[in-house]
Structures are given as C-alpha cells and as structure tokens.
mmCIF file of C-alpha atoms in Angstrom:
data_model
loop_
_atom_site.group_PDB
_atom_site.id
_atom_site.type_symbol
_atom_site.label_atom_id
_atom_site.label_comp_id
_atom_site.label_asym_id
_atom_site.label_seq_id
_atom_site.Cartn_x
_atom_site.Cartn_y
_atom_site.Cartn_z
ATOM 1 C CA MET A 1 94.533 25.257 -103.708
ATOM 2 C CA LYS A 2 92.985 22.505 -105.853
ATOM 3 C CA LEU A 3 94.610 19.099 -105.741
ATOM 4 C CA THR A 4 96.629 18.461 -108.886
ATOM 5 C CA ARG A 5 96.475 15.632 -111.408
ATOM 6 C CA GLU A 6 99.696 14.324 -109.900
ATOM 7 C CA PHE A 7 97.992 13.870 -106.529
ATOM 8 C CA TYR A 8 95.410 11.508 -108.013
ATOM 9 C CA ALA A 9 97.833 9.714 -110.358
ATOM 10 C CA ARG A 10 99.333 7.557 -107.621
ATOM 11 C CA GLU A 11 98.637 4.277 -105.845
ATOM 12 C CA THR A 12 94.949 4.169 -104.979
ATOM 13 C CA LEU A 13 95.361 3.117 -101.356
ATOM 14 C CA GLN A 14 97.752 6.004 -100.774
ATOM 15 C CA VAL A 15 95.340 8.487 -102.354
ATOM 16 C CA ALA A 16 92.456 7.113 -100.274
ATOM 17 C CA ARG A 17 94.400 7.740 -97.068
ATOM 18 C CA GLU A 18 95.704 11.158 -98.080
ATOM 19 C CA LEU A 19 92.273 12.450 -99.118
ATOM 20 C CA LEU A 20 91.307 12.416 -95.441
ATOM 21 C CA GLY A 21 91.306 15.955 -94.118
ATOM 22 C CA LYS A 22 91.125 17.492 -97.603
ATOM 23 C CA ILE A 23 88.175 19.741 -98.499
ATOM 24 C CA LEU A 24 85.515 18.741 -101.027
ATOM 25 C CA VAL A 25 84.068 21.837 -102.724
ATOM 26 C CA HIS A 26 81.168 22.341 -105.127
ATOM 27 C CA GLU A 27 80.553 25.843 -106.406
ATOM 28 C CA ILE A 28 77.057 25.876 -107.868
ATOM 29 C CA ASN A 29 74.141 28.317 -108.186
ATOM 30 C CA GLY A 30 76.036 31.007 -106.287
ATOM 31 C CA ALA A 31 76.746 28.731 -103.335
ATOM 32 C CA LYS A 32 80.075 27.300 -102.212
ATOM 33 C CA LEU A 33 79.319 23.955 -100.600
ATOM 34 C CA MET A 34 82.230 22.586 -98.588
ATOM 35 C CA GLY A 35 83.030 19.595 -96.417
ATOM 36 C CA LYS A 36 86.113 18.021 -94.886
ATOM 37 C CA ILE A 37 86.627 14.469 -96.124
ATOM 38 C CA VAL A 38 86.552 12.146 -93.100
ATOM 39 C CA GLU A 39 85.957 8.703 -94.640
ATOM 40 C CA THR A 40 87.026 7.040 -97.903
ATOM 41 C CA GLU A 41 87.045 3.599 -99.548
ATOM 42 C CA ALA A 42 89.494 2.350 -102.165
ATOM 43 C CA TYR A 43 88.556 0.181 -105.174
ATOM 44 C CA ILE A 44 91.097 -1.544 -107.443
ATOM 45 C CA GLY A 45 89.495 -3.312 -110.396
ATOM 46 C CA SER A 46 92.289 -5.770 -111.162
ATOM 47 C CA ILE A 47 92.031 -7.625 -107.830
ATOM 48 C CA ASP A 48 88.870 -6.335 -106.169
ATOM 49 C CA LYS A 49 85.561 -8.175 -106.592
ATOM 50 C CA ALA A 50 83.777 -5.191 -105.037
ATOM 51 C CA CYS A 51 84.875 -2.933 -107.897
ATOM 52 C CA HIS A 52 82.382 -2.319 -110.723
ATOM 53 C CA ALA A 53 85.096 -3.059 -113.289
ATOM 54 C CA TYR A 54 86.499 -6.237 -111.717
ATOM 55 C CA GLY A 55 87.859 -8.665 -114.271
ATOM 56 C CA GLY A 56 88.161 -6.013 -116.959
ATOM 57 C CA LYS A 57 84.422 -5.422 -117.187
ATOM 58 C CA HIS A 58 83.455 -2.702 -119.666
ATOM 59 C CA THR A 59 79.929 -1.283 -119.669
ATOM 60 C CA PRO A 60 78.662 2.256 -120.253
ATOM 61 C CA ARG A 61 78.228 2.622 -116.485
ATOM 62 C CA VAL A 62 81.835 1.811 -115.610
ATOM 63 C CA GLU A 63 83.744 3.393 -118.510
ATOM 64 C CA THR A 64 84.552 6.412 -116.332
ATOM 65 C CA LEU A 65 86.572 4.121 -114.052
ATOM 66 C CA TYR A 66 89.038 3.665 -116.915
ATOM 67 C CA GLY A 67 89.447 7.415 -117.370
ATOM 68 C CA MET A 68 92.283 9.718 -116.440
ATOM 69 C CA PRO A 69 93.129 10.322 -112.789
ATOM 70 C CA GLY A 70 91.414 13.305 -111.219
ATOM 71 C CA ILE A 71 87.996 12.950 -112.836
ATOM 72 C CA ALA A 72 84.755 12.247 -110.998
ATOM 73 C CA TYR A 73 82.961 8.917 -111.195
ATOM 74 C CA VAL A 74 79.343 9.379 -110.108
ATOM 75 C CA TYR A 75 76.986 6.428 -110.247
ATOM 76 C CA PHE A 76 73.380 5.681 -109.316
ATOM 77 C CA ILE A 77 72.377 3.115 -106.660
ATOM 78 C CA TYR A 78 69.008 1.650 -105.678
ATOM 79 C CA GLY A 79 67.401 3.686 -108.452
ATOM 80 C CA MET A 80 67.418 6.832 -106.323
ATOM 81 C CA TYR A 81 70.817 7.784 -104.846
ATOM 82 C CA HIS A 82 74.226 8.866 -106.134
ATOM 83 C CA CYS A 83 77.752 8.017 -104.991
ATOM 84 C CA PHE A 84 80.804 10.155 -105.750
ATOM 85 C CA ASN A 85 84.266 8.748 -106.452
ATOM 86 C CA VAL A 86 87.567 10.125 -107.697
ATOM 87 C CA ILE A 87 89.551 8.230 -110.331
ATOM 88 C CA THR A 88 93.149 7.388 -109.416
ATOM 89 C CA LYS A 89 96.300 5.628 -110.707
ATOM 90 C CA GLU A 90 96.459 6.090 -114.500
ATOM 91 C CA GLU A 91 94.170 6.037 -117.505
ATOM 92 C CA GLY A 92 93.161 2.535 -118.552
ATOM 93 C CA PHE A 93 93.371 1.100 -115.024
ATOM 94 C CA PRO A 94 89.943 0.949 -113.298
ATOM 95 C CA GLU A 95 90.747 2.287 -109.858
ATOM 96 C CA GLY A 96 89.167 4.937 -107.681
ATOM 97 C CA VAL A 97 88.239 6.186 -104.240
ATOM 98 C CA LEU A 98 84.700 6.506 -102.923
ATOM 99 C CA ILE A 99 84.164 9.594 -100.782
ATOM 100 C CA ARG A 100 82.078 8.022 -98.063
ATOM 101 C CA ALA A 101 81.553 10.830 -95.536
ATOM 102 C CA ILE A 102 82.402 14.485 -95.023
ATOM 103 C CA GLU A 103 82.176 16.980 -92.181
ATOM 104 C CA PRO A 104 80.125 19.952 -93.468
ATOM 105 C CA ILE A 105 81.964 23.272 -93.116
ATOM 106 C CA GLY A 106 80.676 25.654 -95.803
ATOM 107 C CA ASP A 107 77.268 27.158 -96.725
ATOM 108 C CA LEU A 108 75.515 25.018 -94.140
ATOM 109 C CA ASP A 109 72.115 26.574 -94.887
ATOM 110 C CA GLU A 110 72.278 25.570 -98.543
ATOM 111 C CA MET A 111 73.448 22.061 -97.642
ATOM 112 C CA ALA A 112 70.587 21.720 -95.159
ATOM 113 C CA LYS A 113 68.066 22.920 -97.744
ATOM 114 C CA LEU A 114 69.314 20.438 -100.298
ATOM 115 C CA ARG A 115 69.183 17.579 -97.826
ATOM 116 C CA PHE A 116 66.211 18.420 -95.592
ATOM 117 C CA LYS A 117 64.546 21.446 -97.253
ATOM 118 C CA LYS A 118 65.111 23.764 -94.287
ATOM 119 C CA ASP A 119 67.788 26.070 -92.870
ATOM 120 C CA TYR A 120 70.632 24.613 -90.839
ATOM 121 C CA ASN A 121 69.433 26.211 -87.588
ATOM 122 C CA GLU A 122 66.080 24.479 -88.044
ATOM 123 C CA LEU A 123 67.573 21.005 -88.154
ATOM 124 C CA THR A 124 67.147 18.582 -85.281
ATOM 125 C CA LYS A 125 70.229 17.139 -83.582
ATOM 126 C CA VAL A 126 69.672 13.883 -85.445
ATOM 127 C CA GLN A 127 69.448 15.690 -88.796
ATOM 128 C CA ILE A 128 72.626 17.656 -88.089
ATOM 129 C CA LYS A 129 74.463 14.447 -87.232
ATOM 130 C CA ASN A 130 73.193 12.735 -90.385
ATOM 131 C CA LEU A 131 73.646 15.592 -92.831
ATOM 132 C CA THR A 132 76.626 14.068 -94.666
ATOM 133 C CA THR A 133 77.381 10.777 -92.853
ATOM 134 C CA GLY A 134 77.249 8.527 -95.886
ATOM 135 C CA PRO A 135 78.078 8.571 -99.607
ATOM 136 C CA SER A 136 74.544 9.271 -100.833
ATOM 137 C CA LYS A 137 73.785 11.749 -98.046
ATOM 138 C CA LEU A 138 76.813 13.843 -98.929
ATOM 139 C CA CYS A 139 75.906 13.778 -102.619
ATOM 140 C CA ILE A 140 72.481 15.253 -101.816
ATOM 141 C CA ALA A 141 73.930 17.903 -99.497
ATOM 142 C CA MET A 142 76.703 18.769 -101.975
ATOM 143 C CA ASN A 143 74.374 18.769 -105.019
ATOM 144 C CA ILE A 144 76.402 16.059 -106.760
ATOM 145 C CA ASN A 145 74.606 13.918 -109.332
ATOM 146 C CA LYS A 146 75.062 12.155 -112.690
ATOM 147 C CA GLU A 147 75.697 15.497 -114.391
ATOM 148 C CA ASN A 148 79.003 15.566 -112.508
ATOM 149 C CA ASN A 149 80.127 12.195 -113.861
ATOM 150 C CA GLN A 150 83.454 12.553 -115.736
ATOM 151 C CA GLN A 151 83.952 16.148 -114.554
ATOM 152 C CA ASP A 152 87.603 17.077 -114.161
ATOM 153 C CA LEU A 153 88.221 17.798 -110.487
ATOM 154 C CA CYS A 154 91.367 19.691 -111.430
ATOM 155 C CA THR A 155 89.555 22.318 -113.541
ATOM 156 C CA SER A 156 85.805 22.329 -112.791
ATOM 157 C CA GLU A 157 83.602 23.867 -110.093
ATOM 158 C CA LEU A 158 83.557 20.481 -108.361
ATOM 159 C CA TYR A 159 86.971 19.876 -106.822
ATOM 160 C CA ILE A 160 89.013 18.902 -103.780
ATOM 161 C CA GLU A 161 91.453 21.309 -102.187
ATOM 162 C CA GLU A 162 94.112 21.342 -99.530
ATOM 163 C CA SER A 163 92.977 22.144 -96.009
ATOM 164 C CA MET A 164 94.345 25.135 -94.133
ATOM 165 C CA ASP A 165 93.984 23.084 -90.957
ATOM 166 C CA LYS A 166 97.295 21.320 -90.347
ATOM 167 C CA GLU A 167 96.022 19.345 -87.362
ATOM 168 C CA LYS A 168 97.474 15.841 -87.300
ATOM 169 C CA ILE A 169 94.848 13.145 -87.792
ATOM 170 C CA GLN A 170 94.792 9.516 -86.721
ATOM 171 C CA ILE A 171 93.629 7.196 -89.502
ATOM 172 C CA ILE A 172 91.692 3.993 -88.878
ATOM 173 C CA GLU A 173 91.883 1.167 -91.456
ATOM 174 C CA ASP A 174 88.742 -0.964 -91.650
ATOM 175 C CA LYS A 175 86.580 -3.186 -93.845
ATOM 176 C CA ARG A 176 84.419 -1.542 -96.478
ATOM 177 C CA ILE A 177 80.637 -1.249 -96.153
ATOM 178 C CA GLY A 178 77.890 -3.009 -98.120
ATOM 179 C CA ILE A 179 79.998 -5.419 -100.190
ATOM 180 C CA ASN A 180 78.971 -8.794 -98.737
ATOM 181 C CA TYR A 181 78.888 -10.254 -102.276
ATOM 182 C CA ALA A 182 82.592 -9.601 -102.871
ATOM 183 C CA GLU A 183 84.017 -12.869 -101.461
ATOM 184 C CA GLU A 184 87.613 -12.407 -100.212
ATOM 185 C CA ALA A 185 87.454 -8.659 -100.947
ATOM 186 C CA VAL A 186 85.036 -8.288 -98.039
ATOM 187 C CA ASP A 187 88.019 -8.551 -95.711
ATOM 188 C CA PHE A 188 90.255 -5.991 -97.435
ATOM 189 C CA LEU A 189 91.046 -3.152 -95.027
ATOM 190 C CA TRP A 190 90.444 -0.527 -97.684
ATOM 191 C CA ARG A 191 88.152 1.826 -95.777
ATOM 192 C CA PHE A 192 89.918 4.721 -94.095
ATOM 193 C CA TYR A 193 88.506 7.253 -91.681
ATOM 194 C CA ILE A 194 89.524 9.885 -89.179
ATOM 195 C CA LYS A 195 89.422 8.464 -85.680
ATOM 196 C CA ASP A 196 86.704 9.916 -83.416
ATOM 197 C CA ASN A 197 85.189 12.153 -86.100
ATOM 198 C CA ILE A 198 81.430 12.299 -85.514
ATOM 199 C CA CYS A 199 80.615 12.359 -89.241
ATOM 200 C CA VAL A 200 82.079 8.921 -90.025
ATOM 201 C CA SER A 201 79.277 6.687 -91.319
ATOM 202 C CA VAL A 202 80.216 3.461 -89.519
ATOM 203 C CA LYS A 203 82.797 3.119 -86.771
ATOM 204 C CA HIS A 204 85.292 0.285 -86.242
ATOM 205 C CA ARG A 205 84.051 -3.095 -87.621
ATOM 206 C CA VAL A 206 87.154 -5.290 -87.881
#
C-alpha cells in the first residue's frame, strides 16, 4: 500500500526515521524497480544551513521544497548526477528527506542494466555491493531523474509503500554526509540508517 499524504505531512525528523524499512518503487517501461530504504537524511530549511532553501531562499531549483508533502524533489549535482528527496511537513515550509541508500529487492536485472549495463548475475561482488549505496547510485538504478521532480508520490508510478516485512530494525542516528560548508549544521544528527545493513553508504561517523 502506498504511503499516504498524511504520512509525509508530519515532522521531518520523524518521517526520516520512519521511512527506514519502507519500499521505494518505480514502475517504468514495464519494469517494477524496488528497493528497501536503509538510509535517509533530513533537511529543515528554517534552521539548517545544509538545506537548499535555508534562510527562505527562493530559486527555480528549490521551489519544489516549498511544495505539498508527498511530492518528489529531484535535483542535479556535479552536473551529472541526481538526488531524490521527499517533501515533508506542510506546503510553504521547505523541508524534506533525502533517500540516501536502498537495498535492491525488485527487478534486479533491470536495475543492474541501468547502473552497469549488464545483468545482475554478471555483476562483480563490488558492483553488487555498490549498486544502490548512495543517493546518486540509487537514482541511476531506479531510473529517477529530473523528469520525476514534483511528481506526486501518492498517485504516480514513483512511490513509497509499506513493507510486508515486520522485522524490527535498529536505527542509528549520525551526522549527514558532504555538508562541510554548513557550519553548525554539520553536527546535526539528522542522518538515519538501519544498523548493520550492508547497503548503507557510510557507517558510523559521530
């Protein structure tokens, strides 16, 4: 079952934690790409110098951050990669959660072709380990790009659903990655991941 608008329309840190274990799905070109969310990062524009909309910044790039909860915010980095976020809280408040890593579980061959241009059983051990262990890696494997920006995760073919696996997970709180410019926000423990999951991008840093 797809997550509802009400799920996303809550405190961003809570959503970031509760997205762990949920299933990211992209139905495209006859494939159903799926991965369990194992790592997230929260961004809260009003107090967070790592957020693209800190200080009330409004540019065409960040307008999606001010949108309604439950839409996708996909942006371009380094001129070549995409990152996928979900908008949280309420419309007009620039807050969201970066999906930082997933554990691939569905249509592995298609994910491998998108990422490495070969079938899953042809991948090396290193390629298997690195298939979706980072925000840009998972976007390639899940075929997520700028065309998905502002898509409604509650109604579109790109969505997040509840997991059938009710296994209890242990959540680690840690510093976010790649935000050395963000002054005091560098030390916010706003990265969350499932303890011991092999697909987490970076293990404990605090």
